[in-house]
mmCIF file of C-alpha atoms in Angstrom:
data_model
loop_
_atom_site.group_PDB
_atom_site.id
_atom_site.type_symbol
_atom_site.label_atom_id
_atom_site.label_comp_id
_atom_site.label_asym_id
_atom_site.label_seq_id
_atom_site.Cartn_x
_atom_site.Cartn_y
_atom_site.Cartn_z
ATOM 1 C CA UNK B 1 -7.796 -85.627 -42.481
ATOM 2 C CA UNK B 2 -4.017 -84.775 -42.487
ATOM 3 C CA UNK B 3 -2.095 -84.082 -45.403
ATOM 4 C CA UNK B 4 1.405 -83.362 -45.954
ATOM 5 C CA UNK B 5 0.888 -79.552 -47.496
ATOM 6 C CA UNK B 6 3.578 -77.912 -50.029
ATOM 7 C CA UNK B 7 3.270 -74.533 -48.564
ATOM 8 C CA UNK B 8 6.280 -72.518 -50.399
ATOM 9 C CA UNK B 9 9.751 -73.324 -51.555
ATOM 10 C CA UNK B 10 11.207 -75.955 -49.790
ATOM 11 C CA UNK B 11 8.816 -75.756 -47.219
ATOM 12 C CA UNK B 12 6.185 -79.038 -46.494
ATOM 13 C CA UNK B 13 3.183 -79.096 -43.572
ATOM 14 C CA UNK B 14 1.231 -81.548 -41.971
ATOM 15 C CA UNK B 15 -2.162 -79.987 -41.839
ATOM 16 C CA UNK B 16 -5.768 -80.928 -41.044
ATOM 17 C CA UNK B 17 -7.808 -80.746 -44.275
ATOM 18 C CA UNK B 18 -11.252 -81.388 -45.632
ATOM 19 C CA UNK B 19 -11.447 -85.235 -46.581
ATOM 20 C CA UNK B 20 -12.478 -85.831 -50.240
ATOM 21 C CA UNK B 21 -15.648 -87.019 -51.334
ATOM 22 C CA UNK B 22 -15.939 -89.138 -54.047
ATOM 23 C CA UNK B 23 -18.476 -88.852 -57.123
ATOM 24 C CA UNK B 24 -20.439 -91.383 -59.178
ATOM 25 C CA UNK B 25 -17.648 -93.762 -60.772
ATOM 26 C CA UNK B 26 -15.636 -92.964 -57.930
ATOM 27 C CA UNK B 27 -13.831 -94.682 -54.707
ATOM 28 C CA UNK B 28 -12.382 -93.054 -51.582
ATOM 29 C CA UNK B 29 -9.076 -94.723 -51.104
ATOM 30 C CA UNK B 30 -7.354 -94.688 -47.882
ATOM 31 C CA UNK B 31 -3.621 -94.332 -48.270
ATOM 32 C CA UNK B 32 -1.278 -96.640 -46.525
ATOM 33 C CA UNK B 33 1.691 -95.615 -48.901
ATOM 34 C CA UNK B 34 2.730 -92.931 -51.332
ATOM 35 C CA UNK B 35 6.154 -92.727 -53.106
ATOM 36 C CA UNK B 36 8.446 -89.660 -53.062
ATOM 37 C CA UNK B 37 8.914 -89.171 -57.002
ATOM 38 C CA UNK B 38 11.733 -86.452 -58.682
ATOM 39 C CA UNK B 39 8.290 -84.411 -59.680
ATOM 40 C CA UNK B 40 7.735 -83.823 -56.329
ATOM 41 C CA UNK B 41 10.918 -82.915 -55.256
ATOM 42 C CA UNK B 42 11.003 -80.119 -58.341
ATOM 43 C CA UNK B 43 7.769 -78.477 -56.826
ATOM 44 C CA UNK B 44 9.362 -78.620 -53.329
ATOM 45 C CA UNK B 45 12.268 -77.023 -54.769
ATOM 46 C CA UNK B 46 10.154 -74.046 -56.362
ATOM 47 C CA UNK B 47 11.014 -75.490 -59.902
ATOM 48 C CA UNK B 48 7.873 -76.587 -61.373
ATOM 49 C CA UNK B 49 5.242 -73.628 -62.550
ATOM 50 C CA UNK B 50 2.398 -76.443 -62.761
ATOM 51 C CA UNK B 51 2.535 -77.397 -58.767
ATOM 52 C CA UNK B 52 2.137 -73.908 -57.490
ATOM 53 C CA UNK B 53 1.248 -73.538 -53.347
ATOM 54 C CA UNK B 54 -0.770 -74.566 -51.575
ATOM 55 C CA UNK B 55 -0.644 -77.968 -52.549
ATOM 56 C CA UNK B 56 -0.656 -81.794 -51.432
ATOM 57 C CA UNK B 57 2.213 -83.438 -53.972
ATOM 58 C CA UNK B 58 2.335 -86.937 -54.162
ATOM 59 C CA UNK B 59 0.990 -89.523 -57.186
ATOM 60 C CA UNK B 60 2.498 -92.919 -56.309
ATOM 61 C CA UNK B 61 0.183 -94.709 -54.235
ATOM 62 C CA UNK B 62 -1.650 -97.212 -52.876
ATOM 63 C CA UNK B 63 -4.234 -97.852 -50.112
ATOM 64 C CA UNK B 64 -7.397 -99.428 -49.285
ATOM 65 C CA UNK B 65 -11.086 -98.517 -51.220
ATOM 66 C CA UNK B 66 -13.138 -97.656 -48.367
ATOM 67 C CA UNK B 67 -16.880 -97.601 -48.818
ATOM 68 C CA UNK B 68 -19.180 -98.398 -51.900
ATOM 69 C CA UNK B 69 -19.209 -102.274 -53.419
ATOM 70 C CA UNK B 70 -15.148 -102.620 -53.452
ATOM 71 C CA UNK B 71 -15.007 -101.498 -50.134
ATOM 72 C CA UNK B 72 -11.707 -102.963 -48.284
ATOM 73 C CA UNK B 73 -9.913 -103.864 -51.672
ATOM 74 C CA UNK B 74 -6.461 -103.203 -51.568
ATOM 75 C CA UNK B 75 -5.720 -101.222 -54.763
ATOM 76 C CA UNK B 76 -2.837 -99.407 -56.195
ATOM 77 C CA UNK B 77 -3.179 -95.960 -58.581
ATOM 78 C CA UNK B 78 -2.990 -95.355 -61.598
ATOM 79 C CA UNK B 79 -2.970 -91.250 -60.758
ATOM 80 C CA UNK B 80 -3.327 -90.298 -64.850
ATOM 81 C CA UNK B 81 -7.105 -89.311 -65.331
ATOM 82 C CA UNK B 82 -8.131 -89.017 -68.584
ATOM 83 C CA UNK B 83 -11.457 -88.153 -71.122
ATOM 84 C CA UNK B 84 -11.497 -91.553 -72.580
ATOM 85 C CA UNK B 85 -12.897 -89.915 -75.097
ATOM 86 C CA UNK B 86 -9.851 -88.356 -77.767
ATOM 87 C CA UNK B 87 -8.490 -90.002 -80.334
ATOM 88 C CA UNK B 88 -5.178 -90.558 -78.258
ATOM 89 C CA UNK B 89 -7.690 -92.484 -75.617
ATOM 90 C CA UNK B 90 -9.751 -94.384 -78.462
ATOM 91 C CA UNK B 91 -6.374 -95.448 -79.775
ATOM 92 C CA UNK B 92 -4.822 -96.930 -76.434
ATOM 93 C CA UNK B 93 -2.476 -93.560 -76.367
ATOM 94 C CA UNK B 94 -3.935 -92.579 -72.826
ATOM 95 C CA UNK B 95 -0.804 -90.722 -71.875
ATOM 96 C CA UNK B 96 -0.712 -88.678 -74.305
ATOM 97 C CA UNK B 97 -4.522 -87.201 -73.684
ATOM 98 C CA UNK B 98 -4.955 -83.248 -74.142
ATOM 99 C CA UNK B 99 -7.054 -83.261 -71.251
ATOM 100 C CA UNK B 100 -5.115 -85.398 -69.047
ATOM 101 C CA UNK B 101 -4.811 -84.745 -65.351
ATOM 102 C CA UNK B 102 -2.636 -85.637 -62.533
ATOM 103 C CA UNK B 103 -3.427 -86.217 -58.982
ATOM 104 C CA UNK B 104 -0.680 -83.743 -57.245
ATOM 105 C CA UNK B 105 -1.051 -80.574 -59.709
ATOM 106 C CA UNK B 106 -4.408 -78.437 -59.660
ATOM 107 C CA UNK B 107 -7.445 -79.522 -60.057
ATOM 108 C CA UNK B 108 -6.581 -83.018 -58.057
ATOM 109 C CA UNK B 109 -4.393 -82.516 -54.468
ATOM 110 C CA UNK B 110 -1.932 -85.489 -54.165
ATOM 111 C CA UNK B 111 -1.646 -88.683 -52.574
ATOM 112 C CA UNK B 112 0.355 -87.356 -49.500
ATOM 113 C CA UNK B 113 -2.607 -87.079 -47.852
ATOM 114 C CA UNK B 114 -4.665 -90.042 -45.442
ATOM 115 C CA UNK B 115 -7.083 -90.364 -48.784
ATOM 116 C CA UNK B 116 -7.680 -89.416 -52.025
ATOM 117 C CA UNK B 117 -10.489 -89.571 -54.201
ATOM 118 C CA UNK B 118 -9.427 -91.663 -57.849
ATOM 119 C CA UNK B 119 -11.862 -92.880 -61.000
ATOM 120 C CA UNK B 120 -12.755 -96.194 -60.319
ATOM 121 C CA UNK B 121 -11.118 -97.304 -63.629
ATOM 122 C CA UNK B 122 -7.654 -96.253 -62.128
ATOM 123 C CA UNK B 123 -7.489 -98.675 -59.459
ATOM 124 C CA UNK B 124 -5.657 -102.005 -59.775
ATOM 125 C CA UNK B 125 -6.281 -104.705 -57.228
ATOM 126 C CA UNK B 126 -3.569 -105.445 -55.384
ATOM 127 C CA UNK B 127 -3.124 -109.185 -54.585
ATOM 128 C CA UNK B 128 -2.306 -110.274 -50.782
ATOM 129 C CA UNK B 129 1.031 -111.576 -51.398
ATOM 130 C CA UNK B 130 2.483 -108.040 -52.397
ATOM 131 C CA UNK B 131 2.647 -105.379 -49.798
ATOM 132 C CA UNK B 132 1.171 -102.271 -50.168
ATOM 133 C CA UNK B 133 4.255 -100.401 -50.376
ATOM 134 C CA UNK B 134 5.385 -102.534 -53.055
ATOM 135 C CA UNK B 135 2.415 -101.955 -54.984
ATOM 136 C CA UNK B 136 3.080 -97.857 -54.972
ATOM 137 C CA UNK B 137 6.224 -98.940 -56.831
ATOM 138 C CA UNK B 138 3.555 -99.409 -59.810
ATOM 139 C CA UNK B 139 3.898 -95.950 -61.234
ATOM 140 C CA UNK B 140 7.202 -95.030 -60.936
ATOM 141 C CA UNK B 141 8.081 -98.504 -62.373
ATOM 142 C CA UNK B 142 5.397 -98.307 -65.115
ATOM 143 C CA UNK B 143 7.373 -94.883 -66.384
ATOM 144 C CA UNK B 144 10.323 -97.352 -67.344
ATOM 145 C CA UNK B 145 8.287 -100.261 -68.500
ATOM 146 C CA UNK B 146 6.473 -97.940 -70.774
ATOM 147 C CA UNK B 147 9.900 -96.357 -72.327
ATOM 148 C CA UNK B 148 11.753 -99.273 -72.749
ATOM 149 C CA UNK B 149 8.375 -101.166 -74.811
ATOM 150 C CA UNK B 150 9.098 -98.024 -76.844
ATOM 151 C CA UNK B 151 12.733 -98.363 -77.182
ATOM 152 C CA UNK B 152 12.258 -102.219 -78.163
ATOM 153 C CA UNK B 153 9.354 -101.455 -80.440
ATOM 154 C CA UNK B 154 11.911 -98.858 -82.301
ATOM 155 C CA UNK B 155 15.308 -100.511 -82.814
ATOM 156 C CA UNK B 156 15.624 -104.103 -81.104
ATOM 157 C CA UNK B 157 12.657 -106.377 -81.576
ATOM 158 C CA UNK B 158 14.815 -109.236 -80.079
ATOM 159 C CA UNK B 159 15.472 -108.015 -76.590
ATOM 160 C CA UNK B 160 17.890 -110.734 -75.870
ATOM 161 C CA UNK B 161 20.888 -109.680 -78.696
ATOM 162 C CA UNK B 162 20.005 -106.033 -77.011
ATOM 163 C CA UNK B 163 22.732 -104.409 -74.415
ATOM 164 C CA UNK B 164 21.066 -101.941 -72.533
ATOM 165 C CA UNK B 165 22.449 -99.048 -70.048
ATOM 166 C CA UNK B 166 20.110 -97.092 -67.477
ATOM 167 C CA UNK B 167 21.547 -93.541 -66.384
ATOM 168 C CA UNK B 168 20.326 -92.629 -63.036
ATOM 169 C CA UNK B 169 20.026 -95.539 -59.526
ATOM 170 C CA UNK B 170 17.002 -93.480 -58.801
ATOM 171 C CA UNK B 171 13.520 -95.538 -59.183
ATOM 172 C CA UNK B 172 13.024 -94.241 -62.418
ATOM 173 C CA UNK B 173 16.598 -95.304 -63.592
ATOM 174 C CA UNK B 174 16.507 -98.354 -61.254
ATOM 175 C CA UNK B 175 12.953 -98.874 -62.801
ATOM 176 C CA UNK B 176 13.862 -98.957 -66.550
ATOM 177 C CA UNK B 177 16.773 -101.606 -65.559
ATOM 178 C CA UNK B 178 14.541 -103.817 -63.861
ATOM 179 C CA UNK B 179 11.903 -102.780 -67.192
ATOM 180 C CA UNK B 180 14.432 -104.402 -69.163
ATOM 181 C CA UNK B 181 15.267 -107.402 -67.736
ATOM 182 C CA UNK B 182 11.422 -107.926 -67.686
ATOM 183 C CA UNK B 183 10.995 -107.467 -70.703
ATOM 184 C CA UNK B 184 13.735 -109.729 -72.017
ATOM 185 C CA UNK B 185 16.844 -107.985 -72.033
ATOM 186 C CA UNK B 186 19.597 -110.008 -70.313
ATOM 187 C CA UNK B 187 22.697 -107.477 -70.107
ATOM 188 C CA UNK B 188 21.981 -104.632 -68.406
ATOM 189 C CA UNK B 189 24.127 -101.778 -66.269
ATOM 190 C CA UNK B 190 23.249 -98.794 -64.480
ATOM 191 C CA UNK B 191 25.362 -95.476 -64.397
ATOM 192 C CA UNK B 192 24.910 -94.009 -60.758
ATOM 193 C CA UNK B 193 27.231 -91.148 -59.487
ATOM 194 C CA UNK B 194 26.360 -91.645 -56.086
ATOM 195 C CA UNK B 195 28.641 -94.224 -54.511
ATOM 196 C CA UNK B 196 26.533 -94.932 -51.129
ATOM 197 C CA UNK B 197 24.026 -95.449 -53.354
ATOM 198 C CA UNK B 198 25.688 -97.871 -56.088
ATOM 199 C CA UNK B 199 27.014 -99.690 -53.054
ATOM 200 C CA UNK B 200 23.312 -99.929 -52.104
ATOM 201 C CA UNK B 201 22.080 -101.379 -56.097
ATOM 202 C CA UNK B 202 24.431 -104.050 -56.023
ATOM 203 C CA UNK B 203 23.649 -105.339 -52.835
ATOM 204 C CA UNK B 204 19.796 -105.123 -53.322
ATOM 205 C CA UNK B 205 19.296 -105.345 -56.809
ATOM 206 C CA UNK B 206 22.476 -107.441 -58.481
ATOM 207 C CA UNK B 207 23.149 -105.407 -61.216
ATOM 208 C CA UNK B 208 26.475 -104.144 -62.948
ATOM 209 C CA UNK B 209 26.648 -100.503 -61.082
ATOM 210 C CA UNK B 210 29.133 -98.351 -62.215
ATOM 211 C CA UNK B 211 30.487 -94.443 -61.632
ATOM 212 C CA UNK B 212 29.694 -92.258 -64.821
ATOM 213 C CA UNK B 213 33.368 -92.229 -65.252
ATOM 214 C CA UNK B 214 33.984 -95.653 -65.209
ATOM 215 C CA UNK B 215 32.537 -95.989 -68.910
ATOM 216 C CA UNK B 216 35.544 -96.482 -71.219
ATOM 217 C CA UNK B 217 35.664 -95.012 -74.551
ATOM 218 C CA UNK B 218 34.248 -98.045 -76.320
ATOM 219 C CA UNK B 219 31.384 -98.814 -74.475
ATOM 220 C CA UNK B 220 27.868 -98.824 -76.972
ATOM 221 C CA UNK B 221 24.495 -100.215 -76.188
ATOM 222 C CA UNK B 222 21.865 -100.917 -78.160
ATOM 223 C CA UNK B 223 19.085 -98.891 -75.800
ATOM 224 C CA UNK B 224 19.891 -96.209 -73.228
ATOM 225 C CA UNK B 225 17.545 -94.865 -71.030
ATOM 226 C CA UNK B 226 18.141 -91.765 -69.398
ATOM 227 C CA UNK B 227 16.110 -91.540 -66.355
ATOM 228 C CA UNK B 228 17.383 -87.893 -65.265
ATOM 229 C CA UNK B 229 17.640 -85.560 -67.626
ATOM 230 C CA UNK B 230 20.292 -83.462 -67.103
ATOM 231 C CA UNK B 231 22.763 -81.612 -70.032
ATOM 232 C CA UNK B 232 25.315 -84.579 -69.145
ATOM 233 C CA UNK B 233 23.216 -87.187 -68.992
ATOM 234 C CA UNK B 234 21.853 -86.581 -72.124
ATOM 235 C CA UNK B 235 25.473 -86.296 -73.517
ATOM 236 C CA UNK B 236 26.685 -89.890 -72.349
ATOM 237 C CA UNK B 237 23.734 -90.918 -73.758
ATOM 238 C CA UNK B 238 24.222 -89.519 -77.271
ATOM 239 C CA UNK B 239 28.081 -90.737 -76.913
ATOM 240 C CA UNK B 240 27.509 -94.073 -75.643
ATOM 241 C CA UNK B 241 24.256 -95.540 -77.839
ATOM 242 C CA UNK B 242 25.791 -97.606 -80.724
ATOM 243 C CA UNK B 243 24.926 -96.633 -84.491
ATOM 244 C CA UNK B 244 21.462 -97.288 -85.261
ATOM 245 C CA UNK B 245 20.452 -97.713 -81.627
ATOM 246 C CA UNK B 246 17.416 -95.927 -79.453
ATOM 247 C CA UNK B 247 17.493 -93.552 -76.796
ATOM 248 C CA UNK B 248 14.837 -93.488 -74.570
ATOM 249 C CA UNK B 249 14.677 -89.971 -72.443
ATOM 250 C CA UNK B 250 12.461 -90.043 -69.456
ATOM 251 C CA UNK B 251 13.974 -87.741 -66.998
ATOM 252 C CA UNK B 252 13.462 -84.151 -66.802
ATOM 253 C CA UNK B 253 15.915 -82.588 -64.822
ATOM 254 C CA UNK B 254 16.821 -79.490 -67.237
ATOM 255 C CA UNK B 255 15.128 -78.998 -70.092
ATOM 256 C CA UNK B 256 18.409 -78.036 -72.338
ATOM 257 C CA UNK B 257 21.947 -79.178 -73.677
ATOM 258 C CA UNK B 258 23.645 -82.210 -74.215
ATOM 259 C CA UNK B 259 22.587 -83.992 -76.935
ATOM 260 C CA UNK B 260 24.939 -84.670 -79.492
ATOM 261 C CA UNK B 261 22.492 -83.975 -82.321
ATOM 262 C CA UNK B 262 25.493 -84.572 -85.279
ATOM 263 C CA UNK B 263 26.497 -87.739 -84.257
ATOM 264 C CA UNK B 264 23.055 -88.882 -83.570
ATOM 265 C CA UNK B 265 22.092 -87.661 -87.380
ATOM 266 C CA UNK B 266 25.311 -89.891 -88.475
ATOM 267 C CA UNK B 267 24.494 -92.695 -86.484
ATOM 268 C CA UNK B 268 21.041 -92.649 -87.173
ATOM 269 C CA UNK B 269 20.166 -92.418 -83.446
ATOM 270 C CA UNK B 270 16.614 -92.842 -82.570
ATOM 271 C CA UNK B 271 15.998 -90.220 -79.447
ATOM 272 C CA UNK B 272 12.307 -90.845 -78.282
ATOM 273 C CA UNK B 273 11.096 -88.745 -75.486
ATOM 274 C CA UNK B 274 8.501 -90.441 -73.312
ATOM 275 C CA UNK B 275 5.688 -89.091 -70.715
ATOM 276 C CA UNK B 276 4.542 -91.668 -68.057
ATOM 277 C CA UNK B 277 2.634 -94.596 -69.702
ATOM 278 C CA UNK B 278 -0.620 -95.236 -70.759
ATOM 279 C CA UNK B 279 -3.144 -97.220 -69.008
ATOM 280 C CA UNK B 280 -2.662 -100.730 -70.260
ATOM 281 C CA UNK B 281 1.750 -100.081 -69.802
ATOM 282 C CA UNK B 282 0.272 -99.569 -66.020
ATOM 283 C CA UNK B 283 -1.578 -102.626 -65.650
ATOM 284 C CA UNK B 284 1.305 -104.603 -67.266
ATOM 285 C CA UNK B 285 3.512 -103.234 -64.458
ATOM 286 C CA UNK B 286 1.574 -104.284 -62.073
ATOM 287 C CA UNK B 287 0.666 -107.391 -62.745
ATOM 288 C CA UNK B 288 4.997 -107.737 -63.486
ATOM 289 C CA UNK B 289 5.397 -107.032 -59.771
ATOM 290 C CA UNK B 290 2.700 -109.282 -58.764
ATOM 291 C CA UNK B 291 4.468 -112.322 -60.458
ATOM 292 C CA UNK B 292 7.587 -110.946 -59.375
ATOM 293 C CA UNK B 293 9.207 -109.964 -62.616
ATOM 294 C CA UNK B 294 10.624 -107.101 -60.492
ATOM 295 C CA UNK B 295 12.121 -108.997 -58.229
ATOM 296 C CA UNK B 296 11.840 -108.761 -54.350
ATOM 297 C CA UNK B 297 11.328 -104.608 -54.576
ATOM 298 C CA UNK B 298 13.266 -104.117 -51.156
ATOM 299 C CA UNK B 299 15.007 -101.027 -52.147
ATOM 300 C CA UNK B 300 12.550 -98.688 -50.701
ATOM 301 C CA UNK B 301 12.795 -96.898 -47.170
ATOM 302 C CA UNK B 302 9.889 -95.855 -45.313
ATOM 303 C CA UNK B 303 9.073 -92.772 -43.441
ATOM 304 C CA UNK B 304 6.185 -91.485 -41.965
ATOM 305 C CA UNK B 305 3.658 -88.679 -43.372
ATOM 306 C CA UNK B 306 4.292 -86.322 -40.683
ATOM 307 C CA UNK B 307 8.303 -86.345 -40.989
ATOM 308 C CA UNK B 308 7.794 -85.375 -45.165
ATOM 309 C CA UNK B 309 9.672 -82.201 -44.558
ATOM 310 C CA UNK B 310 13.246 -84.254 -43.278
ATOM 311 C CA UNK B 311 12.536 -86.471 -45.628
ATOM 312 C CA UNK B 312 12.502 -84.378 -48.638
ATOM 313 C CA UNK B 313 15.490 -82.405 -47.222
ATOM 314 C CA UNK B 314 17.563 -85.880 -46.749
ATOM 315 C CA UNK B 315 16.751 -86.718 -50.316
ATOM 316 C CA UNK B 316 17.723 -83.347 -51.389
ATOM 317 C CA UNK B 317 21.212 -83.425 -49.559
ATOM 318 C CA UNK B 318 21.890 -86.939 -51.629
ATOM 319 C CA UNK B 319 21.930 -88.851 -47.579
ATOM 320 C CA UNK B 320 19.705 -91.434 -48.835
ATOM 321 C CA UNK B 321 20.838 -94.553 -50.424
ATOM 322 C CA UNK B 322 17.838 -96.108 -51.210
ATOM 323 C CA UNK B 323 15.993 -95.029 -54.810
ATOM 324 C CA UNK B 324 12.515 -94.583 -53.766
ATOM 325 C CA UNK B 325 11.064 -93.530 -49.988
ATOM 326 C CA UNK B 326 7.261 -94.372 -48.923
ATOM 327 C CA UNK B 327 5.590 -91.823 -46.913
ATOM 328 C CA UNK B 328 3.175 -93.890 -44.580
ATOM 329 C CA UNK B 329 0.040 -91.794 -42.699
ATOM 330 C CA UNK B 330 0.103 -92.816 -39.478
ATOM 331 C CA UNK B 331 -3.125 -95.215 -39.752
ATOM 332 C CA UNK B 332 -0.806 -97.191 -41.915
ATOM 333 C CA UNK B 333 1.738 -97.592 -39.335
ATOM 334 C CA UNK B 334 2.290 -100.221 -37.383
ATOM 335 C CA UNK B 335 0.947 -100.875 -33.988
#
């Protein structure tokens, strides 16, 4: 099969590979999309220890089960595999499992790839009505979902009195915003630096998009979710979450600096840090884009498999407005 190959820093190849072959409990899923996430683009960039070359990135998919009793269900993946047998998996904490794996970091090669081999438990079925490159939205959406059920569960039980601020138009950013409103929370604004690509949010997604800079002084919300993860991310969000109110950090773009741990002691802050989502978060995701909580999803831009190399380098030199690109194989294509 062909797979798009992370071969050394900043350095991607299509190459012919052995296909996988699935075990008992298992389904071969042919990929028709897979999601460009910020994880991938740290490997790519020689940043991340755990991704080491040779290695096929890539964890937000979806595709087709082919073979076995579910053969030609359109699923998405859930790419967390876990024991199911820890006390974090007994207790619904699935995300949080000591043995917890990955598709894209060794043992499991990544979804940029024609197929992938997944637990049959990780598969959702994907309805008709929602595209397939909709339904690879599922993961990086779930990532928000999951940390702003946190942030609610921690300081605002009544979403609607709660004023909420994303950092970050990327998907994850993007994806806690639209998380929120999901979820009940009714004013909402994203910080994005990027002007093509706040130009880009407000057309597709109709929410209050604003320049870092353009926060005044006595702006506070109730829950901020940092979806980057960067020393001054972290520092408007530990200046700009009102006393008493939650933090949610999902990003992980430097792993030091900016927190404003005095005020946040003052305040009584709540800073939670968050890692994907368990299982169930997941499900609820995607059955929220199925019923079109999301809303239409049509911030996405497509490229194919065998271009993964511009496209990383376009996403690296900040030319792309839209938060999240698909890479289609080329028997997803059309015609």
């Amino acid at each position: 099969m062909k797979a798009l190959v992370y071969t050394g820093v900043q350095t991607l190849e299509q190459q012919d590979v052995a296909r996988p072959e699935p075990r008992q409990g298992e389904s071969l899923i042919r990929i028709m999309a897979s999601g460009i996430c910020g994880s991938d683009m740290h490997a790519y960039l020689g940043h991340d220890a755990r991704r080491p070359a040779p290695l096929i990135l890539g964890h937000e998919a979806a595709g087709i089960v082919v073979g076995g009793v579910r053969d030609g269900r359109r699923v998405t993946v859930n790419p967390l595999v876990t024991c199911g047998q820890c006390s974090n998996c007994q207790s619904g904490h699935t995300n949080l499992c000591a043995d917890r794996q990955i598709i894209s970091m060794p043992p499991r090669p990544g979804a940029f790839a024609e197929y992938v081999v997944m637990p049959d438990s990780n598969l959702v079925t994907v309805p008709g009505s929602v595209t397939l490159e909709q339904a690879a939205l599922a993961e990086p959406l779930a990532c928000g979902w999951h940390g702003v059920r946190l942030g609610l569960a921690a300081g605002a039980p009544d979403a609607r009195a709660v004023r909420g601020l994303a950092i970050g138009g990327g998907a994850i950013g993007l994806g806690a915003a639209l998380s929120m409103k999901a979820q009940g929370i009714r004013d909402v604004t994203i910080v994005e630096p990027n002007e093509t690509r706040r130009a880009f949010l407000v057309e597709k997604c109709g929410f209050p998009v604003i320049a870092p800079d353009a926060l005044s002084e006595d702006d506070s919300f109730d829950l901020v979710v940092d979806g980057v993860g960067f020393a001054a991310t972290r520092a408007t969000a530990s200046a700009r979450t009102r006393p008493g109110g939650v933090i949610v950090h999902i990003g992980l773009g430097e792993d030091t600096g900016g927190l404003d741990i005095r005020r946040m002691t003052l305040q009584e802050i709540t800073f939670i840090g968050t890692y994907t989502y368990t299982a169930e978060d997941f499900r609820q995701t995607a059955a929220a884009i199925f019923d079109g909580r999301f809303g239409a999803l049509d911030w996405i831009t497509t490229r194919a498999l065998a271009d993964g190399q511009a496209a990383f380098h376009e996403i690296r030199a900040g030319q792309v407005a839209a938060p999240k690109t698909i890479l289609v194989p080329s028997h997803a294509a059309p015609g």
